[in-house]
Amino acid sequence: MTRYQIDYTPCAIKELRAIRDARLSAPIRRAIEKLAVNPRPPGCVKLVGESDQWRVRVGDWRIVYRVEDGRLVVVVVRVGVRGGVYG
């Protein structure tokens, strides 16, 4: 089975570190880890206007990422609540 490497933008690292509550951060981190196995899981949405970005939901939180199939890399771009993660 092909596994993708997970990379993070500096912005995504900062946003993940800012989530202090383990009840919030643990499911988000698990969802990111699952992207290594399936970068386009059921429920993911390709972002309109962003040719290469996708998002998955974890409760009220969003993980915005891009998939680089040629390199087998998923780059986590942003992590945040719905209103703050786009743009």
Coordinates of C-alpha atoms in Angstrom, one line a residue:
M1 CA 0.0 0.0 0.0
T2 CA 1.3 3.4 -0.9
R3 CA 1.8 5.9 1.9
Y4 CA 2.1 9.6 1.4
Q5 CA 4.5 11.7 3.5
I6 CA 2.8 14.4 5.6
D7 CA 4.4 17.9 5.5
Y8 CA 3.2 21.1 7.1
T9 CA 3.4 24.7 6.2
P10 CA 4.8 27.0 8.9
C11 CA 1.2 28.4 9.3
A12 CA -0.3 24.9 9.9
I13 CA 2.4 24.1 12.5
K14 CA 1.6 27.3 14.4
E15 CA -2.1 26.6 14.2
L16 CA -1.7 23.0 15.5
R17 CA 0.5 24.1 18.3
A18 CA -2.1 26.6 19.4
I19 CA -4.7 23.9 20.0
R20 CA -4.0 23.1 23.7
D21 CA -7.0 21.0 24.4
A22 CA -6.1 17.3 23.7
R23 CA -9.8 16.5 23.2
L24 CA -9.6 18.8 20.1
S25 CA -6.0 18.2 18.9
A26 CA -6.0 14.4 19.1
P27 CA -8.9 13.8 16.5
I28 CA -7.3 16.5 14.3
R29 CA -3.9 14.8 14.4
R30 CA -5.5 11.4 13.7
A31 CA -7.3 12.8 10.7
I32 CA -4.1 14.2 9.4
E33 CA -2.3 10.8 9.9
K34 CA -5.1 9.1 7.9
L35 CA -4.3 11.3 5.0
A36 CA -1.0 9.5 4.6
V37 CA -3.0 6.3 3.7
N38 CA -5.9 8.0 1.7
P39 CA -5.3 11.6 0.8
R40 CA -8.8 11.9 -0.6
P41 CA -11.0 10.2 2.0
P42 CA -14.8 10.1 1.8
G43 CA -16.2 13.5 2.8
C44 CA -13.2 15.5 1.6
V45 CA -14.0 18.5 -0.6
K46 CA -11.9 20.1 -3.3
L47 CA -11.9 23.8 -2.6
V48 CA -13.5 26.0 -5.2
G49 CA -11.0 28.5 -6.7
E50 CA -8.0 26.5 -5.4
S51 CA -6.8 24.1 -8.1
D52 CA -4.9 21.9 -5.7
Q53 CA -6.4 22.3 -2.3
W54 CA -8.7 20.0 -0.4
R55 CA -10.4 20.1 3.0
V56 CA -11.6 17.6 5.5
R57 CA -13.8 18.3 8.5
V58 CA -13.2 17.3 12.1
G59 CA -16.2 18.5 14.0
D60 CA -16.1 22.3 13.7
W61 CA -12.5 22.3 12.6
R62 CA -11.1 22.2 9.1
I63 CA -7.9 20.8 7.7
V64 CA -6.9 22.4 4.4
Y65 CA -4.2 20.5 2.5
R66 CA -2.8 19.9 -1.0
V67 CA -1.9 16.6 -2.5
E68 CA 1.3 16.2 -4.5
D69 CA 0.7 12.8 -6.1
G70 CA 3.9 12.9 -8.1
R71 CA 6.0 13.1 -4.9
L72 CA 3.5 11.2 -2.7
V73 CA 3.3 14.1 -0.3
V74 CA 0.3 15.7 1.5
V75 CA 1.0 19.2 2.6
V76 CA -1.2 20.5 5.4
V77 CA -1.7 24.2 4.6
R78 CA -4.1 25.4 7.4
V79 CA -5.9 24.0 10.5
G80 CA -8.7 26.0 12.1
V81 CA -12.3 26.6 12.7
R82 CA -14.5 27.1 9.7
G83 CA -14.6 30.9 9.6
G84 CA -10.9 31.4 10.1
V85 CA -9.3 28.8 7.9
Y86 CA -10.3 30.0 4.5
G87 CA -8.5 33.0 2.9

